[in-house]
Amino acid sequence: MSNHKPIVTYCGDEALFSALSAGLTCALPKEEVEWRRSYGRVPKTVNLDVIFIKFSVECLPKHPNLSVLDQPVFHIFWTDCSDIDIYRATTKDEISNWHTTLRNNGIIDWLIVVVLNSDSKRGKKSNILPRTSVVDKVKGDFCSKQNDRCFVLHEPFRSDVKSAESWQTFLQRLRHLILQGLNRNLSHFEENMRSQREKRTEPGWSFCNYFMLQEELAMVFEMMGQFEDALVQYDELDALFTQYVVNCSAGDMADWMVSFMRPCVCWDGLTLSPDLRYAKRENIQQAQSHLLDFRNYLFACQVALILKLQRPWEVAQRSLPFMHNCVNELCLLEIAMPRGSVSCWVFLSCLEVLDTCENYSNLVEFETYSLHTVSLWNYARIKLHELGELCGLMPDTESTSDQLHMVVDLLAGMGQTQSGNSGKPGPMDKLREALSSKESFKKHYLELSELAMGTFKHLGRLRNARLIGIELAAFFMKLGELYMAENYLLEALKMYKNEGWDLLATTTYISLAECHKKQKNTFKYVKACTHVTSSCVIDGDTRNHYFDELISAAQLLDKTVRIRAEHIFALSKMDVTAANGIILGDEVTVDFCIISRLPSDVMCNIACSLLHTAFEGQSDDGERPSSRTTSRSASQSSMGSMGSFMDSLSLSNSRSKMLPGNLIRKPKLRIQETIDEATGTAYVVCRNASAVLERMDSHPSLIQKDTDATKEDFVCCLQAAAIVLHPGSNLVPLKVKPEAKGNYALKQVCIEISSMEFLQWVTVPKCFDVICDEPSVSLTPDAGLLAGIVQNVELRIDSGSHGLVEGLVIKMVVSTGLSVQMKTSAATMLAETEDSLRVQLPAVSPGGSIVLPLDIVAALDSHRKHKVLFSLLSFLLDVFCIC
Amino acid sequence: MAVCVAVIAKENYPLYIKTLPNENELKFHYTVHTSLDVIEERIHSVSKNTNDLRELYLGLLYPTEDYKVYGYVTNSRIKFIIVIESTNATIRDNEIRSMFRKLHNAYTDMVCNPFYTNGDIIEST
């Protein structure tokens, strides 16, 4: 039925016609005819392929405007009469009857063909001057006003130039006239159709009747090879129907819509194979069809045309909106559908479209094509999942008898249309198989999921792929294959954390925690719980639940687990109570402000490791400070004094800004100074600017690399035990008693809760110095003293960091020629000899000093430098000169 | 009436996501997140013809059974996403465009606020 051809009737000399018909039928479609359309439409070229039927009165249309397809569009009368007498006797009447019949039916598309055969001339008397020939008579009788309605065909059975020419002209004329006839019919038909459409608001108008009309027009276009126009007709019908549905849902219900809204008994999917789609047309005509059937049919017609237009990707592209639209319409109109039937329909239709597209897949680029098909695979997968849940086919459920009944009912409602090729399994077979048992359901579901996920990955749509991964993970957890589930969850988690989607990451952690719990992997379970419980995007109940789980699971651990703590505990402030001048032997207190993101109080021990660096000039047992001194050694400087100035500056910088254990290490600046004395210029160049100025990640990485936490050496550390951390900020003092002097930098904080250790690097540099100044002795003034007379000098003793205890003895030994006397009660004279003095000092507080005035007399003859040696018992001495 | 509105930063993390109160927020997070794939595709496909100015309004990104997702990208790669119910057939393209325009204006105002640091999570009453 889809292979319609324009019908042309023949009348008159049948034998003649049969001789010519084969040649005619072949030759006619060989060339194209230009079709000029009405209403200013673009002219198209058409290949005419016609069939011939014998003329009879019955074949004339009764209602010429109501149908185009099965009506003859053109009528030809064939004669090869060459004798005027025969003509007058019989032929004229025949033609006359024929002509009158046509005229009575208002048909003006006809042609009389007079064939001139050579053998017809044989019996003729050769008139020297033939006054009238048959042709002229015919023309005179019937075609008085239209000369082109009679054609003389010269000797079609011969093959000379003249006959060939005549034949060609005949063909052209015939094509032109047939097209004219067709066009005329078509115009009438279109007029009728349009007027019908205008009447659609009148009562009694039926969409189904109108549908038949417009569809016929589409078929005519299809017949003429104008697929685009045909598609347009179907699209218009689609839009019209959709508009009616929308109006219906808004309350303006049309009467004919009721028939579409009956409860559904058959939810077959689409059938796209051409021979089967017309099965439903009858139903539509008689308004017996259901919405789904109608939509199936309409879409199938559209698909057929699109495929003829060689655009298979458009089929896939249109399918998804089509199915969404149908599902929505079913909802809008509140049509009663058994549970699961819509999912079945969607599944079957998806697979049908995909099968059809596969047949054409070699025509198109794979990329654009798979973009559309992947959504179909995904949709089919989702629907299969729904069906699985509905019918109890999920791995962790047993199907009840109700569910088994449901499966039977669902299967009964499908398969009323045969599936196309019996060669490979059609969609119906797949669905039947998938719903038959858990095993086969699992197989089909996994197949679909992997296909969809693989295609998404290939297209670069990784987020969609990860989402499918999460759903697969849930499925695998039900199956009990926890390892697979864990893989998918970890991949998805990595992506969510990288992109900073907290809610999604936390939800994935919850699933991961469940997975680990089932795997009985307490380590990983504890880690996952910490993430969940410290997340601020989920509700408090969940957090509390996971907190309790965390505590109880931690107690089951037999080994300590180390977890990075940045997401749970934040260090906001660290104050060293006395940043400078901490004296060896004192207890240092550092106040930490810790913000706990746990939902409840927790008891813990806190420690902070310290990195000790001894001061310059002493043996280093710690790391060398990363300073600019080393970089300076690479520079060439000719400014010696400048260099030393820079050195000292950088040294002092380095002491207070040591950053050991800093996570972000920048490359050291390599600076080169050049001084050009010839021109008097000096400039500084940085040699590794590109390395230093190298862009870190263009965006701050929102999580730090997820390496396992390694614990630093906690030999030397600040500590606090049995602290209760409340949710929110807590001020915790940590204490230590340093044992060596030097610079101590805070490195890593470890919060220990039962057998879990939460480790966190200190990123803000914080350090303190432990100093231990030694007591020192100085004599002022130490120069410019005159010999021979009593000079007053002062002996100043600084007590250093620890102060001087009571009873410390200072012994002064002078060189010959110098005598010293002390006359103060600040210290107790113990012994006095000529060249030495022993004095006992009182107690001096730390940082204090004691001043002893001394009288010194140097002998006049000694023009030399005198030395005074001091020794404090158990301390080293300073030696200086006195002159 | 939109069911969900989202503002996404250049680095694809959400600056602001808001859904209707009684809706399942998680589902919309997933929907918005996966629609980023489509946005990236569209941005990159246009950037191949570097001379053409890319239009800010991207249109319908992809339909799901229940929702339609529309996207809009500014020149600084900030993305706005609006999710609308499929059954709401009366919404037209123009209305969606005007919704995006208002969003863009609101965002511009917020960036002009001297107390707002680029990249912070947006808080709104």
CSV table of N, CA, C and O in Angstrom, one decimal, chain A residues 463-471 473-474 488-489 492-493 495-496 499 501-512, chain B residues 4 6 8 14 17 19 24-38 62 64 67 69 81 83:
chain,number,residue,atom,x,y,z
A,463,ARG,N,30.9,12.9,33.5
A,463,ARG,CA,30.0,13.0,34.7
A,463,ARG,C,28.8,12.0,34.6
A,463,ARG,O,28.4,11.4,35.6
A,464,ASN,N,28.3,12.0,33.4
A,464,ASN,CA,27.2,11.0,33.2
A,464,ASN,C,27.6,9.6,33.4
A,464,ASN,O,27.0,8.8,34.0
A,465,ALA,N,28.9,9.3,32.9
A,465,ALA,CA,29.4,8.0,33.1
A,465,ALA,C,29.5,7.7,34.6
A,465,ALA,O,29.2,6.6,35.0
A,466,ARG,N,30.0,8.6,35.4
A,466,ARG,CA,30.2,8.4,36.8
A,466,ARG,C,28.9,8.2,37.5
A,466,ARG,O,28.7,7.4,38.4
A,467,LEU,N,27.8,8.9,37.0
A,467,LEU,CA,26.5,8.7,37.6
A,467,LEU,C,26.0,7.3,37.4
A,467,LEU,O,25.5,6.7,38.3
A,468,ILE,N,26.2,6.8,36.2
A,468,ILE,CA,25.8,5.4,35.9
A,468,ILE,C,26.6,4.5,36.8
A,468,ILE,O,26.1,3.5,37.3
A,469,GLY,N,27.9,4.9,37.0
A,469,GLY,CA,28.7,4.1,37.9
A,469,GLY,C,28.2,4.0,39.3
A,469,GLY,O,28.2,2.9,39.9
A,470,ILE,N,27.6,5.1,39.8
A,470,ILE,CA,27.1,5.0,41.1
A,470,ILE,C,25.9,4.1,41.2
A,470,ILE,O,25.7,3.3,42.1
A,471,GLU,N,25.0,4.2,40.1
A,471,GLU,CA,23.8,3.3,40.1
A,471,GLU,C,24.3,1.9,40.0
A,471,GLU,O,23.7,1.0,40.6
A,473,ALA,N,27.0,0.7,41.1
A,473,ALA,CA,27.6,0.3,42.4
A,473,ALA,C,26.5,-0.1,43.4
A,473,ALA,O,26.6,-1.1,44.1
A,474,ALA,N,25.3,0.6,43.4
A,474,ALA,CA,24.2,0.2,44.2
A,474,ALA,C,23.7,-1.2,43.8
A,474,ALA,O,23.4,-2.0,44.7
A,488,TYR,N,33.6,1.6,41.6
A,488,TYR,CA,32.8,2.6,41.0
A,488,TYR,C,32.6,3.8,41.9
A,488,TYR,O,32.6,5.0,41.5
A,489,LEU,N,32.4,3.5,43.2
A,489,LEU,CA,32.1,4.6,44.2
A,489,LEU,C,33.4,5.4,44.3
A,489,LEU,O,33.3,6.7,44.4
A,492,ALA,N,33.7,7.8,41.3
A,492,ALA,CA,32.8,8.9,41.4
A,492,ALA,C,33.2,9.9,42.5
A,492,ALA,O,33.1,11.1,42.3
A,493,LEU,N,33.7,9.3,43.6
A,493,LEU,CA,34.0,10.2,44.7
A,493,LEU,C,35.2,11.1,44.3
A,493,LEU,O,35.2,12.3,44.6
A,495,MET,N,35.9,12.2,41.5
A,495,MET,CA,35.5,13.3,40.6
A,495,MET,C,34.7,14.4,41.4
A,495,MET,O,34.9,15.6,41.2
A,496,TYR,N,33.8,13.9,42.3
A,496,TYR,CA,33.1,14.9,43.1
A,496,TYR,C,34.0,15.8,43.9
A,496,TYR,O,33.7,17.0,44.1
A,499,GLU,N,35.9,18.3,41.9
A,499,GLU,CA,35.1,19.5,41.4
A,499,GLU,C,34.4,20.2,42.5
A,499,GLU,O,33.7,21.2,42.3
A,501,TRP,N,31.9,19.3,44.8
A,501,TRP,CA,30.4,19.2,45.0
A,501,TRP,C,30.3,18.4,46.3
A,501,TRP,O,30.2,17.2,46.3
A,502,ASP,N,30.1,19.2,47.4
A,502,ASP,CA,30.1,18.5,48.7
A,502,ASP,C,29.0,17.6,49.0
A,502,ASP,O,29.1,16.5,49.5
A,503,LEU,N,27.8,18.0,48.6
A,503,LEU,CA,26.6,17.1,48.9
A,503,LEU,C,26.8,15.8,48.2
A,503,LEU,O,26.5,14.7,48.7
A,504,LEU,N,27.2,15.8,46.9
A,504,LEU,CA,27.3,14.6,46.1
A,504,LEU,C,28.5,13.7,46.7
A,504,LEU,O,28.4,12.5,46.8
A,505,ALA,N,29.6,14.4,47.1
A,505,ALA,CA,30.7,13.7,47.7
A,505,ALA,C,30.3,13.0,48.9
A,505,ALA,O,30.6,11.8,49.2
A,506,THR,N,29.5,13.7,49.8
A,506,THR,CA,29.1,13.1,51.1
A,506,THR,C,28.1,12.0,50.8
A,506,THR,O,28.2,10.9,51.5
A,507,THR,N,27.2,12.1,49.9
A,507,THR,CA,26.3,11.0,49.6
A,507,THR,C,27.1,9.8,49.1
A,507,THR,O,26.8,8.7,49.5
A,508,THR,N,28.1,10.0,48.3
A,508,THR,CA,28.9,8.9,47.9
A,508,THR,C,29.7,8.3,49.0
A,508,THR,O,29.8,7.1,49.1
A,509,TYR,N,30.1,9.1,50.0
A,509,TYR,CA,30.8,8.6,51.2
A,509,TYR,C,29.9,7.7,52.0
A,509,TYR,O,30.3,6.7,52.5
A,510,ILE,N,28.6,8.1,52.0
A,510,ILE,CA,27.6,7.3,52.8
A,510,ILE,C,27.5,5.9,52.1
A,510,ILE,O,27.6,4.9,52.8
A,511,SER,N,27.4,5.9,50.8
A,511,SER,CA,27.3,4.6,50.1
A,511,SER,C,28.6,3.8,50.3
A,511,SER,O,28.6,2.6,50.5
A,512,LEU,N,29.7,4.5,50.2
A,512,LEU,CA,31.0,3.8,50.4
A,512,LEU,C,31.1,3.3,51.8
A,512,LEU,O,31.6,2.1,52.0
B,4,CYS,N,14.6,24.4,40.0
B,4,CYS,CA,15.9,24.5,40.6
B,4,CYS,C,16.8,25.5,39.8
B,4,CYS,O,16.7,25.6,38.6
B,6,ALA,N,20.8,27.1,39.6
B,6,ALA,CA,22.2,26.8,40.1
B,6,ALA,C,23.2,27.8,39.4
B,6,ALA,O,23.0,28.2,38.3
B,8,ILE,N,27.2,28.1,38.8
B,8,ILE,CA,28.4,27.2,38.9
B,8,ILE,C,29.6,28.1,38.5
B,8,ILE,O,29.5,28.9,37.6
B,14,PRO,N,29.9,24.3,42.6
B,14,PRO,CA,28.7,25.1,42.7
B,14,PRO,C,28.9,26.3,43.7
B,14,PRO,O,29.3,26.1,44.8
B,17,ILE,N,23.2,26.7,44.8
B,17,ILE,CA,22.2,25.8,44.2
B,17,ILE,C,21.0,25.9,45.1
B,17,ILE,O,21.1,25.8,46.3
B,19,THR,N,16.8,24.7,45.4
B,19,THR,CA,15.7,24.0,44.8
B,19,THR,C,14.4,24.3,45.6
B,19,THR,O,14.5,24.9,46.7
B,24,ASN,N,13.4,16.8,46.1
B,24,ASN,CA,14.6,16.0,46.5
B,24,ASN,C,15.8,16.7,46.0
B,24,ASN,O,16.1,16.7,44.8
B,25,GLU,N,16.5,17.3,46.9
B,25,GLU,CA,17.7,18.2,46.5
B,25,GLU,C,18.8,17.4,45.9
B,25,GLU,O,19.4,17.8,44.9
B,26,LEU,N,19.0,16.2,46.4
B,26,LEU,CA,20.1,15.3,45.8
B,26,LEU,C,19.9,15.1,44.4
B,26,LEU,O,20.8,15.2,43.6
B,27,LYS,N,18.7,14.8,44.0
B,27,LYS,CA,18.4,14.5,42.6
B,27,LYS,C,18.8,15.7,41.7
B,27,LYS,O,19.4,15.5,40.6
B,28,PHE,N,18.5,16.9,42.2
B,28,PHE,CA,18.8,18.0,41.3
B,28,PHE,C,20.3,18.3,41.3
B,28,PHE,O,20.8,18.7,40.3
B,29,HIS,N,21.0,18.0,42.4
B,29,HIS,CA,22.4,18.1,42.4
B,29,HIS,C,23.0,17.2,41.3
B,29,HIS,O,23.8,17.6,40.5
B,30,TYR,N,22.5,16.0,41.2
B,30,TYR,CA,23.0,15.1,40.2
B,30,TYR,C,22.7,15.6,38.8
B,30,TYR,O,23.5,15.6,37.9
B,31,THR,N,21.4,16.1,38.6
B,31,THR,CA,21.0,16.6,37.3
B,31,THR,C,21.9,17.8,36.9
B,31,THR,O,22.4,17.8,35.7
B,32,VAL,N,22.1,18.7,37.8
B,32,VAL,CA,22.9,19.9,37.4
B,32,VAL,C,24.3,19.5,37.1
B,32,VAL,O,24.9,19.9,36.2
B,33,HIS,N,24.8,18.5,37.9
B,33,HIS,CA,26.2,18.1,37.7
B,33,HIS,C,26.4,17.5,36.4
B,33,HIS,O,27.4,17.7,35.7
B,34,THR,N,25.5,16.6,36.0
B,34,THR,CA,25.6,15.9,34.7
B,34,THR,C,25.4,16.9,33.6
B,34,THR,O,26.0,16.7,32.5
B,35,SER,N,24.6,17.9,33.8
B,35,SER,CA,24.4,18.8,32.7
B,35,SER,C,25.6,19.6,32.4
B,35,SER,O,25.8,20.2,31.3
B,36,LEU,N,26.6,19.7,33.4
B,36,LEU,CA,27.8,20.4,33.1
B,36,LEU,C,28.6,19.7,31.9
B,36,LEU,O,29.3,20.4,31.1
B,37,ASP,N,28.4,18.4,31.7
B,37,ASP,CA,29.0,17.8,30.6
B,37,ASP,C,28.5,18.4,29.3
B,37,ASP,O,29.3,18.7,28.4
B,38,VAL,N,27.2,18.6,29.2
B,38,VAL,CA,26.7,19.1,28.0
B,38,VAL,C,27.2,20.5,27.7
B,38,VAL,O,27.5,20.9,26.6
B,62,TYR,N,19.5,19.4,27.9
B,62,TYR,CA,19.0,18.0,27.5
B,62,TYR,C,17.7,17.8,28.3
B,62,TYR,O,17.5,18.3,29.4
B,64,THR,N,15.0,15.4,30.3
B,64,THR,CA,14.8,14.1,30.9
B,64,THR,C,13.3,13.8,30.9
B,64,THR,O,12.6,14.7,30.4
B,67,TYR,N,12.1,16.5,33.6
B,67,TYR,CA,12.6,17.9,33.7
B,67,TYR,C,13.3,18.3,32.4
B,67,TYR,O,13.7,17.5,31.6
B,69,VAL,N,16.4,21.0,31.2
B,69,VAL,CA,17.5,21.7,31.8
B,69,VAL,C,18.0,22.7,30.8
B,69,VAL,O,18.3,22.4,29.7
B,81,ILE,N,22.3,27.6,35.5
B,81,ILE,CA,21.5,26.4,35.1
B,81,ILE,C,20.1,26.6,35.7
B,81,ILE,O,20.0,26.8,36.9
B,83,VAL,N,16.4,24.5,35.9
B,83,VAL,CA,15.7,23.2,35.7
B,83,VAL,C,14.2,23.5,35.8
B,83,VAL,O,13.7,24.1,36.8
